[in-house]
Amino acid sequence: MGKEIELKLEGKIERLTNKTFKFDERVGEGWYSAVYFLKTREIAKRYKKESVVTMQFFQKEHAVLCGIDEAIALIQTFADAPETLEIYALKDGDKIKPFETVLTVKGGYHQFGFLEGIIDGILARRTSVATNVYRVVKAAGLKKVIFMGDRDDHFSNQVGDGYAAYIGGMTAQATHAMNEWWGEKGLGTMPHALIQLFNGDIVEASRAYFETFPDDDLIALTDYNNDVITDSIKVGKAFGKKLKGVRIDTSRTMIDQYFIRHEEVLGTFDPRGVNVPLVKALRHALDEEGLQHVQIVVSGGFTAERIKQFEEEEAPVDVYGIGGSLLKVNIGFTGDNVLLDGEHEAKKGRRYNPNPRLEKVNL
């Protein structure tokens, strides 16, 4: 892989650094810090330069922690005399409890205080994504999950989100950028646009793909014509053992043609989009045609709850593709100054909360 993550996994380094994160230099200029932090830094320099504060960070959920290496690298890169700070922290991937302290920084406020909001933001996004992914992977059990979140957020977030997804337990991601920090390559086959170029002919589109990328697994997208069973059988007959799988991505506002032909099965479920009866009918049809080897990949609006429902109903899904629901930032972090020169001094309701799991960080 040739990346810091490899050195970390081999135990040669403790944490990832700015060699991985490549921070914007303007962080050090205060460009991304709330102005009141910058003003407080100037006041601290003028009146309280000798005072020592202890800042601690926590959140309020059961979660998978991520962003700690990034936050420490931020401090190391932009704090004033970071080597004089005393830092204790948990690690990326640690399971954390509500109100558990995940990071403490001790030193002069003027040295690092202006980074508080940025650290909160890093931990909030990375931990949210990692936790969302963990819940999805857990719901899917032994089945593979692919992170397909490229279209659900600004592209500049892909690299960090991809790392957080990796920490949460996902090892297959849609873009090369998502894999940048942990060293793999993007994974994927065909979009609807490819089939459109061949006038909706799934067989011809798949043939063009296979001839262009003969070493790839062929996974045909079969919902373009809103008739996934018919098109899956067509491509299955055309490619036989060469076909690894079919992906269905039916819009949540559409009802597949299978249900139009078989109205007798309707009435007890919502037939729109990708649903369990459709997946079961597809599996049955493939098996009837001797295509038992063809895997079924589903995508389109999946969440941990929806995957859990599919699994409880024993949907014959082999791979889940999931995007937007993983990128919801639903875990917020708070940084509080709780000690002043070693003595309790904090806003009401907050106090120093030591955590024996914290490890000392050597910058």
XYZ file of C-alpha atoms in Angstrom:
363
model
C 0.000 0.000 0.000
C 2.895 2.342 0.642
C 0.896 4.457 3.082
C 1.085 5.421 6.752
C -1.819 3.112 7.526
C 0.430 0.200 6.574
C 3.121 1.363 8.985
C 0.485 1.768 11.690
C -0.912 -1.723 11.141
C 2.638 -3.092 11.354
C 3.158 -1.278 14.658
C 5.924 0.934 13.269
C 4.056 4.147 14.033
C 1.416 4.833 16.683
C -0.845 7.168 14.743
C -1.414 8.667 11.307
C 0.076 12.127 10.751
C -0.314 15.102 8.446
C 1.543 13.089 5.794
C -1.799 11.344 5.426
C -4.228 14.168 6.188
C -2.581 16.999 4.218
C -4.284 19.840 6.085
C -5.014 23.194 4.498
C -2.262 25.569 5.655
C -4.895 28.197 6.444
C -5.925 26.228 9.541
C -2.869 27.707 11.232
C -3.973 31.191 10.253
C -7.316 30.722 11.992
C -9.264 30.668 8.740
C -11.452 27.750 9.862
C -11.763 28.728 13.543
C -14.717 30.587 15.016
C -13.675 34.213 15.483
C -14.366 34.175 19.219
C -11.718 31.483 19.630
C -9.223 33.694 17.802
C -10.086 36.673 19.982
C -9.769 34.567 23.141
C -6.357 33.378 21.964
C -5.159 36.973 21.762
C -6.530 37.785 25.215
C -4.926 34.634 26.673
C -1.576 35.640 25.185
C -1.881 39.079 26.769
C -3.260 38.255 30.219
C -3.031 34.493 30.905
C -0.016 33.198 29.037
C 1.277 31.312 32.087
C -2.052 29.668 32.892
C -2.484 25.974 32.103
C -5.865 24.629 31.005
C -7.075 21.084 30.499
C -9.564 20.637 27.668
C -11.525 17.392 27.341
C -13.705 16.093 24.517
C -16.767 13.825 24.725
C -20.035 12.941 23.009
C -23.381 11.463 24.096
C -23.931 8.184 22.185
C -22.725 4.606 22.041
C -20.429 4.952 19.046
C -17.345 3.889 17.116
C -14.721 6.566 17.590
C -12.946 7.985 14.556
C -11.012 11.171 13.847
C -8.663 10.913 16.831
C -5.509 10.473 14.749
C -6.629 13.388 12.594
C -7.315 15.614 15.605
C -3.916 14.820 17.129
C -2.196 15.473 13.805
C -4.043 18.805 13.629
C -2.692 19.792 17.038
C 0.791 18.623 16.154
C 0.737 20.630 12.934
C -0.831 23.907 14.045
C -0.542 24.330 17.827
C 2.096 26.654 19.216
C 4.984 24.530 20.602
C 2.939 21.285 20.429
C 5.766 19.308 21.997
C 5.036 21.083 25.307
C 1.409 19.978 25.378
C 0.231 16.964 27.351
C -2.220 14.872 25.336
C -4.112 11.711 26.236
C -6.428 9.976 23.781
C -8.313 6.883 22.780
C -7.783 5.367 19.320
C -9.684 5.280 16.056
C -12.001 2.282 16.107
C -12.527 2.234 19.876
C -16.099 1.628 21.028
C -17.124 4.535 23.247
C -19.942 5.257 25.685
C -22.005 8.409 26.259
C -20.038 11.139 28.054
C -16.817 9.114 27.977
C -13.750 11.337 27.605
C -11.986 10.516 24.333
C -9.277 13.183 24.290
C -7.644 15.605 26.732
C -5.202 18.374 25.902
C -3.266 20.236 28.608
C -1.277 23.394 28.055
C -1.602 27.123 27.465
C -4.941 28.068 25.951
C -3.157 30.369 23.528
C -1.275 27.342 22.174
C -4.213 25.232 20.986
C -7.577 26.674 22.058
C -8.395 28.084 18.623
C -8.499 24.494 17.278
C -11.371 23.441 19.551
C -14.181 23.795 17.033
C -12.198 22.129 14.265
C -11.445 19.160 16.514
C -15.141 18.890 17.442
C -16.033 18.889 13.757
C -13.450 16.272 12.812
C -14.575 13.926 15.574
C -18.264 14.518 14.843
C -18.112 13.687 11.145
C -15.644 10.837 11.321
C -17.342 9.181 14.308
C -20.800 9.592 12.770
C -19.746 7.910 9.532
C -17.800 5.153 11.306
C -20.742 4.454 13.596
C -23.270 4.482 10.764
C -21.109 2.032 8.822
C -20.607 -0.207 11.850
C -24.377 -0.487 12.304
C -24.902 -1.283 8.626
C -22.151 -3.898 8.521
C -23.536 -5.471 11.692
C -27.052 -5.584 10.206
C -25.727 -7.242 7.031
C -23.990 -10.010 8.969
C -21.573 -11.957 6.790
C -22.756 -10.277 3.587
C -20.638 -7.747 1.752
C -21.471 -4.045 1.856
C -20.178 -1.460 -0.634
C -19.898 2.235 0.298
C -21.458 4.170 -2.599
C -21.638 7.632 -1.055
C -19.935 9.650 -3.792
C -23.154 11.319 -4.978
C -24.518 12.108 -1.541
C -22.069 14.768 -0.387
C -19.445 17.216 -1.582
C -16.604 15.374 -3.296
C -14.001 16.924 -0.994
C -15.363 14.807 1.872
C -14.761 11.483 0.132
C -11.250 10.841 1.419
C -12.025 11.307 5.108
C -15.414 9.620 4.859
C -13.790 6.649 3.163
C -11.325 6.298 6.027
C -14.129 6.565 8.583
C -16.065 3.896 6.688
C -12.976 1.685 6.801
C -12.721 2.204 10.568
C -16.410 1.276 10.836
C -15.726 -2.045 9.119
C -16.351 -1.463 5.412
C -13.690 -2.681 2.965
C -15.297 -1.950 -0.433
C -15.803 1.625 -1.615
C -16.875 3.261 -4.845
C -14.112 5.780 -5.597
C -10.330 5.805 -5.449
C -10.535 8.900 -3.234
C -12.528 7.035 -0.577
C -9.645 4.579 -0.319
C -6.794 7.125 -0.300
C -5.923 7.049 3.409
C -6.107 3.274 3.766
C -4.594 2.204 0.495
C -7.068 0.264 -1.671
C -8.713 1.157 -4.980
C -12.302 2.029 -5.838
C -14.700 -0.773 -6.747
C -17.614 -0.707 -9.180
C -18.989 -1.791 -12.537
C -21.654 -0.016 -14.591
C -24.036 2.929 -14.114
C -27.360 3.423 -15.895
C -25.561 5.793 -18.268
C -23.681 2.880 -19.848
C -26.923 1.053 -20.646
C -28.436 4.249 -22.030
C -25.556 4.496 -24.502
C -26.647 1.118 -25.875
C -30.319 2.114 -26.150
C -31.316 0.127 -23.097
C -29.840 -3.141 -24.366
C -28.408 -4.707 -21.216
C -26.709 -7.533 -23.107
C -24.850 -5.229 -25.490
C -23.871 -2.868 -22.679
C -22.563 -5.808 -20.646
C -20.677 -7.169 -23.632
C -18.982 -3.808 -24.163
C -18.040 -3.723 -20.487
C -16.703 -7.263 -20.510
C -14.627 -6.710 -23.654
C -13.184 -3.458 -22.281
C -12.501 -4.769 -18.772
C -12.059 -8.536 -19.204
C -10.297 -8.962 -15.866
C -13.130 -7.396 -13.872
C -15.999 -9.276 -12.294
C -19.030 -8.696 -14.520
C -21.955 -7.393 -12.484
C -24.777 -6.212 -14.735
C -27.159 -3.429 -13.681
C -30.566 -4.795 -14.639
C -33.239 -2.295 -13.552
C -32.790 0.176 -16.459
C -35.920 -1.103 -18.233
C -37.782 -1.626 -14.939
C -37.930 -5.362 -15.637
C -35.148 -6.850 -13.548
C -36.059 -10.489 -13.926
C -36.368 -10.425 -17.703
C -33.126 -8.483 -18.162
C -31.244 -10.519 -15.569
C -32.164 -13.732 -17.362
C -31.168 -12.214 -20.714
C -27.708 -11.258 -19.527
C -27.370 -14.526 -17.621
C -28.070 -16.600 -20.721
C -25.695 -14.458 -22.770
C -22.729 -14.718 -20.390
C -23.311 -17.867 -18.342
C -20.499 -18.476 -15.858
C -18.837 -15.214 -16.878
C -21.598 -13.265 -15.142
C -20.643 -12.709 -11.488
C -23.814 -10.923 -10.466
C -26.706 -8.613 -11.203
C -27.431 -5.342 -9.418
C -30.919 -3.945 -8.980
C -31.420 -0.288 -8.118
C -35.127 0.231 -8.799
C -36.373 3.708 -7.900
C -38.542 3.959 -4.792
C -41.238 5.540 -6.976
C -41.373 2.636 -9.484
C -43.046 -0.789 -9.473
C -41.120 -3.437 -11.402
C -42.826 -5.095 -14.389
C -42.750 -8.418 -12.548
C -45.562 -7.187 -10.307
C -47.547 -5.894 -13.279
C -47.400 -9.407 -14.747
C -48.156 -11.031 -11.402
C -50.804 -8.911 -9.723
C -51.845 -11.912 -7.666
C -48.850 -11.452 -5.338
C -49.744 -7.840 -4.520
C -51.681 -6.544 -1.539
C -49.567 -7.369 1.499
C -46.427 -5.261 0.926
C -45.184 -2.061 -0.687
C -44.153 -3.111 -4.234
C -42.194 0.039 -5.002
C -38.417 0.077 -5.394
C -36.147 -2.779 -4.384
C -38.148 -5.037 -2.054
C -37.876 -8.515 -0.587
C -40.531 -10.215 -2.799
C -38.808 -8.863 -5.915
C -35.409 -10.141 -4.776
C -36.883 -13.554 -3.939
C -38.600 -13.739 -7.329
C -35.331 -12.812 -9.050
C -33.403 -15.484 -7.137
C -36.002 -18.097 -8.050
C -35.931 -17.122 -11.732
C -32.120 -17.219 -11.874
C -32.035 -20.617 -10.204
C -34.656 -21.975 -12.577
C -32.419 -20.996 -15.494
C -29.377 -22.728 -13.986
C -27.818 -19.430 -12.907
C -27.349 -20.299 -9.237
C -23.843 -18.808 -9.356
C -25.117 -15.313 -10.156
C -25.063 -13.069 -7.088
C -27.691 -10.438 -6.343
C -26.518 -6.942 -5.441
C -29.091 -4.420 -4.212
C -28.791 -0.651 -3.845
C -30.962 2.432 -3.580
C -31.881 4.097 -0.289
C -30.647 1.381 2.041
C -30.167 2.017 5.758
C -29.176 -0.214 8.667
C -32.856 -0.627 9.523
C -33.799 -1.592 5.983
C -30.944 -4.086 5.729
C -32.041 -5.589 9.042
C -35.557 -5.976 7.651
C -34.237 -7.675 4.499
C -32.174 -10.063 6.608
C -35.067 -10.863 8.949
C -37.218 -11.687 5.911
C -34.383 -13.839 4.535
C -33.979 -11.881 1.328
C -31.466 -13.739 -0.904
C -29.155 -10.709 -1.184
C -25.422 -11.273 -1.583
C -24.171 -7.671 -1.515
C -25.670 -4.391 -0.279
C -24.740 -1.057 -1.854
C -25.341 1.893 0.447
C -24.615 5.607 0.309
C -26.420 8.615 1.729
C -27.593 7.149 5.032
C -23.971 6.561 6.052
C -23.108 10.251 5.758
C -25.584 11.634 8.293
C -23.693 13.583 10.945
C -25.720 12.616 14.006
C -23.043 12.542 16.705
C -21.774 15.840 18.063
C -18.653 16.348 20.160
C -18.000 18.966 22.801
C -14.670 20.346 23.961
C -14.663 21.859 27.453
C -12.000 23.514 29.542
C -12.443 21.725 32.884
C -9.218 22.414 34.824
C -7.284 25.636 35.335
C -3.772 25.239 36.724
C -4.752 21.764 37.923
C -7.866 22.872 39.824
C -11.514 22.393 38.878
C -12.770 25.358 36.879
C -15.540 24.759 34.351
C -18.989 25.948 33.386
C -21.835 24.564 35.477
C -22.711 21.009 34.555
C -19.227 20.149 33.299
C -16.373 18.643 35.253
C -13.119 16.825 34.697
C -13.963 13.241 33.780
C -10.764 11.157 33.777
C -10.788 8.027 31.657
C -8.319 5.220 32.463
C -8.554 4.008 28.863
C -6.806 7.131 27.549
C -3.237 6.648 26.368
C -0.541 9.293 26.465
C 0.347 10.702 23.046
C 3.955 11.457 22.232
C 4.153 14.212 19.639
